[in-house]
mmCIF file with all atom_site columns, C-alpha atoms in Angstrom:
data_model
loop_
_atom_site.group_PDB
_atom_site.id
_atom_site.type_symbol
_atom_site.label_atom_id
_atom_site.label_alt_id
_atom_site.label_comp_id
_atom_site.label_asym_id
_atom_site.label_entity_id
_atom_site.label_seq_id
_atom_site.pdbx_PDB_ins_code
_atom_site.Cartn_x
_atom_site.Cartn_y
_atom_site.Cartn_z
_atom_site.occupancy
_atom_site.B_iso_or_equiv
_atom_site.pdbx_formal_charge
_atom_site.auth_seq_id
_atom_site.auth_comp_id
_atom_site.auth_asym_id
_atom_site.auth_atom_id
_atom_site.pdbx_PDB_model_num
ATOM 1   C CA . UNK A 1 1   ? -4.626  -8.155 -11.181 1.00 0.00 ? 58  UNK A CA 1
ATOM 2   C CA . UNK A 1 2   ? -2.624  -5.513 -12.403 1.00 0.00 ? 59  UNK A CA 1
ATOM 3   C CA . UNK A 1 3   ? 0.431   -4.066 -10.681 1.00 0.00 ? 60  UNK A CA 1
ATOM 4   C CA . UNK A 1 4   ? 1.466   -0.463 -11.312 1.00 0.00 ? 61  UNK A CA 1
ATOM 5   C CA . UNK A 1 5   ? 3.650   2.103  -9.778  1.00 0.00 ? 62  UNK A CA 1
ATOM 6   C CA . UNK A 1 6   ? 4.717   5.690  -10.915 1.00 0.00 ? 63  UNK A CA 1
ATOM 7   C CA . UNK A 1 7   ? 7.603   7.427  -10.119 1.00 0.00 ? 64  UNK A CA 1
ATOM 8   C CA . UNK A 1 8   ? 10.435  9.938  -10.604 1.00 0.00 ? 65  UNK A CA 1
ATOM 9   C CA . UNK A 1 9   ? 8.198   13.165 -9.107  1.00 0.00 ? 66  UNK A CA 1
ATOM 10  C CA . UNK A 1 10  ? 10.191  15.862 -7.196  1.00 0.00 ? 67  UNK A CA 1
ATOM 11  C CA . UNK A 1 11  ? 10.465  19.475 -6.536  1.00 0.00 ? 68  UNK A CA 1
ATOM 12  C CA . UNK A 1 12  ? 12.161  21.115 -9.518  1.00 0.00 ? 69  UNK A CA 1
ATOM 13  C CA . UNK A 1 13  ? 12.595  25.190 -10.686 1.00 0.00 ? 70  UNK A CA 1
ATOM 14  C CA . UNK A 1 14  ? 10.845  26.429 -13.570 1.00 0.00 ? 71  UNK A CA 1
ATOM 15  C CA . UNK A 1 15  ? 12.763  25.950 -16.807 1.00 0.00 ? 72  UNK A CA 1
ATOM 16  C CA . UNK A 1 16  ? 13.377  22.540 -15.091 1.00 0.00 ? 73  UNK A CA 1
ATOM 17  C CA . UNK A 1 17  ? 13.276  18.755 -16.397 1.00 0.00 ? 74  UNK A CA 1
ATOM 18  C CA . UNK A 1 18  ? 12.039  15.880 -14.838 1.00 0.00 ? 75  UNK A CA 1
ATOM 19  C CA . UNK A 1 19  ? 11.576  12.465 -16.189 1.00 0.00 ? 76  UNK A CA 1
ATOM 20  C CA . UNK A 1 20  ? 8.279   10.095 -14.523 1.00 0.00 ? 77  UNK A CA 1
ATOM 21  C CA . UNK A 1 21  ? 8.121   6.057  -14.534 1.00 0.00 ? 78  UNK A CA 1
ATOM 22  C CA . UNK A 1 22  ? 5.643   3.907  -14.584 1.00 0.00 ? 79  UNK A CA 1
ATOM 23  C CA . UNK A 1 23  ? 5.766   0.768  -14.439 1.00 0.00 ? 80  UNK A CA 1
ATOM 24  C CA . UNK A 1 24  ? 3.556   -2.713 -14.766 1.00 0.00 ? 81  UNK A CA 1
ATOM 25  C CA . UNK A 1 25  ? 2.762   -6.078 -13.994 1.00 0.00 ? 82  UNK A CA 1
ATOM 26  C CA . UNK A 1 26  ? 0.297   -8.485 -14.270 1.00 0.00 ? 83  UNK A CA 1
ATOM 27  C CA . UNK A 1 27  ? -0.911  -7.372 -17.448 1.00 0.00 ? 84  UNK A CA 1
ATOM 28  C CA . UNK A 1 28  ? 0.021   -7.756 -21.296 1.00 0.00 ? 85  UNK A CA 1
ATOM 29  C CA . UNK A 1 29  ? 1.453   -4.153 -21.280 1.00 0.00 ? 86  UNK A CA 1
ATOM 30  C CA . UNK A 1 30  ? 2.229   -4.489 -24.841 1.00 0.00 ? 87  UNK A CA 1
ATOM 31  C CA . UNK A 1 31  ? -2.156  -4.451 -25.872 1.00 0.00 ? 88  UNK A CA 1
ATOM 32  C CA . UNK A 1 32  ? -3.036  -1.214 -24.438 1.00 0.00 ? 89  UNK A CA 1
ATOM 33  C CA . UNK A 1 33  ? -3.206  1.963  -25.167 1.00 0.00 ? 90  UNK A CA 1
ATOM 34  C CA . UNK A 1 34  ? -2.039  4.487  -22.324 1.00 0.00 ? 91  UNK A CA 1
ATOM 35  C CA . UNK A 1 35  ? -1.897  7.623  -21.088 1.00 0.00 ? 92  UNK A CA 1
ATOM 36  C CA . UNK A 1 36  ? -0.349  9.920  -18.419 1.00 0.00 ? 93  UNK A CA 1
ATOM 37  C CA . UNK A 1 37  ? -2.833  12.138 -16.668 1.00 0.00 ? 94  UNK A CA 1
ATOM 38  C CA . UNK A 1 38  ? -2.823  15.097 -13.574 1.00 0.00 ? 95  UNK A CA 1
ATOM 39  C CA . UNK A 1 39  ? -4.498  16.616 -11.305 1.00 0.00 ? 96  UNK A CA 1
ATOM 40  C CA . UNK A 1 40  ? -3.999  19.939 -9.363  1.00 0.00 ? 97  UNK A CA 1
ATOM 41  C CA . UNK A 1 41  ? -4.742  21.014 -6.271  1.00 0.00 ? 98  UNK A CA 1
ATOM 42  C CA . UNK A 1 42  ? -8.338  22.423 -6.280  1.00 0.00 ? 99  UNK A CA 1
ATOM 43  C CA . UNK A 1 43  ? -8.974  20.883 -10.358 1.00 0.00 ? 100 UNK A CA 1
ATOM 44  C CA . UNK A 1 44  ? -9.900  17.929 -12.353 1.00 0.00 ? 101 UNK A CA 1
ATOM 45  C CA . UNK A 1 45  ? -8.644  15.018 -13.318 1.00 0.00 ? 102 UNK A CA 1
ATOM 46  C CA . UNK A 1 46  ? -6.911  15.974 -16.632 1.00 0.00 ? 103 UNK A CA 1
ATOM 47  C CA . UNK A 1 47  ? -5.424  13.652 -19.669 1.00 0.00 ? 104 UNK A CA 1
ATOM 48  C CA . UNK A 1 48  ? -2.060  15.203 -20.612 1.00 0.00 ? 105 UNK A CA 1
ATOM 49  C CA . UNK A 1 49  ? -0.416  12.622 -22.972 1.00 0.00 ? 106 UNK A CA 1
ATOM 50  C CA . UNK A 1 50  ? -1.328  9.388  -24.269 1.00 0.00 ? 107 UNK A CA 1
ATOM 51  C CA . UNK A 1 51  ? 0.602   6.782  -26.668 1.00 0.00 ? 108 UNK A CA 1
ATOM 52  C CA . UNK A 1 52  ? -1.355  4.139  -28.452 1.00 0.00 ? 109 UNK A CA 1
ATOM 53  C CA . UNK A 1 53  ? 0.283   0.373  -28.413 1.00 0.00 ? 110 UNK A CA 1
ATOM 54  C CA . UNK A 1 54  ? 1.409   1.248  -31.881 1.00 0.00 ? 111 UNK A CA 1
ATOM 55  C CA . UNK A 1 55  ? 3.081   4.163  -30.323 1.00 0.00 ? 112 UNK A CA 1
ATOM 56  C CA . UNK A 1 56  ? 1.464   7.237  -31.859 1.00 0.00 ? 113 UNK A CA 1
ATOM 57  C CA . UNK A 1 57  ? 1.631   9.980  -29.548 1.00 0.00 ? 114 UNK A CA 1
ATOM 58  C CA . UNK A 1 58  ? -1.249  12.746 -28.361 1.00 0.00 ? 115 UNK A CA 1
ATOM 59  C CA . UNK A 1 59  ? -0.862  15.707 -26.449 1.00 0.00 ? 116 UNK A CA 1
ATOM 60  C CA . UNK A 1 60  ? -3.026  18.097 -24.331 1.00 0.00 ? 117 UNK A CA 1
ATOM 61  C CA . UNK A 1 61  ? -2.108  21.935 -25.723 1.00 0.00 ? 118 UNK A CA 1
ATOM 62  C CA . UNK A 1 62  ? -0.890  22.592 -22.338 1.00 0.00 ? 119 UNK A CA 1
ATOM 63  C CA . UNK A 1 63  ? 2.026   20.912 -22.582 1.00 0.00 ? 120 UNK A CA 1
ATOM 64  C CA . UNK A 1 64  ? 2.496   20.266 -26.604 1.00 0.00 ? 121 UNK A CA 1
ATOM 65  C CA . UNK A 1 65  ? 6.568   20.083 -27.481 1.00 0.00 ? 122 UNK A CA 1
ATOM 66  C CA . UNK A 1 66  ? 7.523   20.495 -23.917 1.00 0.00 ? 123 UNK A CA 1
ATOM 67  C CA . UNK A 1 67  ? 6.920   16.759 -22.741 1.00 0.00 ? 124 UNK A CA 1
ATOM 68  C CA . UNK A 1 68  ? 7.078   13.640 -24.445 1.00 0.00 ? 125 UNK A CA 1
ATOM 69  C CA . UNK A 1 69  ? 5.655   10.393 -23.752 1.00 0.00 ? 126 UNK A CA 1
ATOM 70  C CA . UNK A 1 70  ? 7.590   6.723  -24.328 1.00 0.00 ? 127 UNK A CA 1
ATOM 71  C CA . UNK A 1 71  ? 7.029   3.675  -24.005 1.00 0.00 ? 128 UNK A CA 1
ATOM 72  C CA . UNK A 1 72  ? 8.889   -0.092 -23.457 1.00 0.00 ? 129 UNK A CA 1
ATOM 73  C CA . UNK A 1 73  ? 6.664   -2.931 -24.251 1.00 0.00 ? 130 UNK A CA 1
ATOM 74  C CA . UNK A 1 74  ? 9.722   -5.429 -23.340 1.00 0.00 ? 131 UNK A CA 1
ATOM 75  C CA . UNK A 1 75  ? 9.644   -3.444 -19.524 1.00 0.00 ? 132 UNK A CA 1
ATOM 76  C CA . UNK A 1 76  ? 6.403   -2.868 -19.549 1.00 0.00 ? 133 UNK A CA 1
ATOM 77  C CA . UNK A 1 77  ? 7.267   0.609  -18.675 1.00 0.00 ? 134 UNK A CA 1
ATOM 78  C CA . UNK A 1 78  ? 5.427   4.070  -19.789 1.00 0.00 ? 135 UNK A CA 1
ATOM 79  C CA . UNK A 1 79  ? 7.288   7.375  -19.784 1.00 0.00 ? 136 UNK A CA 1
ATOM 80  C CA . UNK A 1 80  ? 7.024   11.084 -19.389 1.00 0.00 ? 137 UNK A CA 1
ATOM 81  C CA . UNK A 1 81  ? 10.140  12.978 -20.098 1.00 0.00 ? 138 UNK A CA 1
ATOM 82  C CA . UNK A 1 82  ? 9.010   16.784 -19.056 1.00 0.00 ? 139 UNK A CA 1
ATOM 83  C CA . UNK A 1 83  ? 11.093  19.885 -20.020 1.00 0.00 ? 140 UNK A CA 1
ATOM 84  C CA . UNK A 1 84  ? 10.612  23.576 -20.152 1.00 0.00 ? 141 UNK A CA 1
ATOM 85  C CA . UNK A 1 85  ? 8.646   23.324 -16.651 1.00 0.00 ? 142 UNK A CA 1
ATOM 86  C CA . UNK A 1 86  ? 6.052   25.992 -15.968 1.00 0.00 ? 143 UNK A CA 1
ATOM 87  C CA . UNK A 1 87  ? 4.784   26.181 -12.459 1.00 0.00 ? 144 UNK A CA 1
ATOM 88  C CA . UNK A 1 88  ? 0.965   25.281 -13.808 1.00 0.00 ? 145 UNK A CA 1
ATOM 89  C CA . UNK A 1 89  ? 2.580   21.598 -14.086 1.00 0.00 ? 146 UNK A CA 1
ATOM 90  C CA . UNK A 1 90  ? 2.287   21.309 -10.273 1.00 0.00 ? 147 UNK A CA 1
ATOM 91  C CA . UNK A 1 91  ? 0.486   18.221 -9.937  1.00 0.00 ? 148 UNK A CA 1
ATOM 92  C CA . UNK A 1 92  ? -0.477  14.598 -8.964  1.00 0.00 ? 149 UNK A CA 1
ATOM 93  C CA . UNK A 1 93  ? 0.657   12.734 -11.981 1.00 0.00 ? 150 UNK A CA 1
ATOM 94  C CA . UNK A 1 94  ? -0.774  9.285  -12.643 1.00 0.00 ? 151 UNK A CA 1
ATOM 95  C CA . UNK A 1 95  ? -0.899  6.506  -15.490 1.00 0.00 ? 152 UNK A CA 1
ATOM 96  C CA . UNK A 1 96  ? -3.961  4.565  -16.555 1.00 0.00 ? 153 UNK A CA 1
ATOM 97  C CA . UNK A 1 97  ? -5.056  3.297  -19.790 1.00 0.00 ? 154 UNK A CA 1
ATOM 98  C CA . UNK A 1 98  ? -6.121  5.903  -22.804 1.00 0.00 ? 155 UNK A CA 1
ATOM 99  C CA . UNK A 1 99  ? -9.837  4.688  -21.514 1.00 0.00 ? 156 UNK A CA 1
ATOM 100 C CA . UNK A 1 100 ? -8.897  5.207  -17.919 1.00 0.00 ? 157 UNK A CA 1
ATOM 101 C CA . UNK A 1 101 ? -10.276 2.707  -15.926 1.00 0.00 ? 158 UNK A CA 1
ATOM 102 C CA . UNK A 1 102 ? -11.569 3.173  -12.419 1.00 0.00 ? 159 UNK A CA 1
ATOM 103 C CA . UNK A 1 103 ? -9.548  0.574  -10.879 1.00 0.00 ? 160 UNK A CA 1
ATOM 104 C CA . UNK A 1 104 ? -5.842  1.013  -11.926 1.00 0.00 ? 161 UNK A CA 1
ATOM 105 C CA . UNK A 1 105 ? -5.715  5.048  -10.218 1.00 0.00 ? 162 UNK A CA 1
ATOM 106 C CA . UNK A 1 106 ? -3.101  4.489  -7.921  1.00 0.00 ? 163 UNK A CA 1
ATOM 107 C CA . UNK A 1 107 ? -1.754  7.300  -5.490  1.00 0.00 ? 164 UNK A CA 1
ATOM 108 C CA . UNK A 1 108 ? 0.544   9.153  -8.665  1.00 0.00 ? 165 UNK A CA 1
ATOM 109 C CA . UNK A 1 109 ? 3.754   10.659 -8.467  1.00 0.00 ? 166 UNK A CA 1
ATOM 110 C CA . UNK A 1 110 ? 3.647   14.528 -7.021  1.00 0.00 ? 167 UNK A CA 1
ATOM 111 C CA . UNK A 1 111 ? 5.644   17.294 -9.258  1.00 0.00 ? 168 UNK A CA 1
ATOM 112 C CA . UNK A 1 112 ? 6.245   20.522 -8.395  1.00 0.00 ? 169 UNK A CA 1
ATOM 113 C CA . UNK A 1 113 ? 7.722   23.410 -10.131 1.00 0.00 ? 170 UNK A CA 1
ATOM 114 C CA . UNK A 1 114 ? 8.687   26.053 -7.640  1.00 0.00 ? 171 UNK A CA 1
ATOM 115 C CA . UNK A 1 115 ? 11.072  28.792 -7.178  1.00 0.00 ? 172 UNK A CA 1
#
């Protein structure tokens, strides 16, 4: 069964960095291809950034060379570094696989970009 928690949310200014954690357990991290996704109060469920176990890197427009997306197969650990923060990145932020699966949405890491 796999273990997962994300982490590093906060309230932050616009212009502002912040960078979120995820991390895992029970699973062969190393195999699958993941993703960071968010959702905003009143909106969908949105895929921001994924990285395939190769590490090749996808973006949602949104957010394209303002936030990039790691990963550490040995810590089985997933990334977001976000800079440049706009107050449309307030949001839940959660990890899952690229091919989000039902069962691994945990309760996310909240952001919020505020003045």
């Amino acid at each position: 069964q796999v273990h997962l928690v994300e982490s590093g949310g906060g309230v932050v200014q616009p212009g502002g960095s912040l960078r979120l954690t995820c991390t895992f357990s029970g699973i062969n991290f190393k195999l699958y291809d993941m993703a960071w996704y968010r959702q905003a109060p009143g909106k969908q469920r949105e895929l921001v950034a994924s990285i395939t176990s190769s590490g090749s890197t996808n973006y949602t427009d949104s957010v394209q060379g303002r936030f990039t997306i790691s990963r550490n197969n040995a810590r089985s650990a997933m990334f977001l570094q976000m800079n440049s923060l706009k107050p449309e990145d307030t949001a839940v932020y959660y990890c899952n696989t690229r091919r989000a699966r039902p069962e691994w949405w945990r309760r996310g890491t909240q952001v919020t970009v505020s003045s």
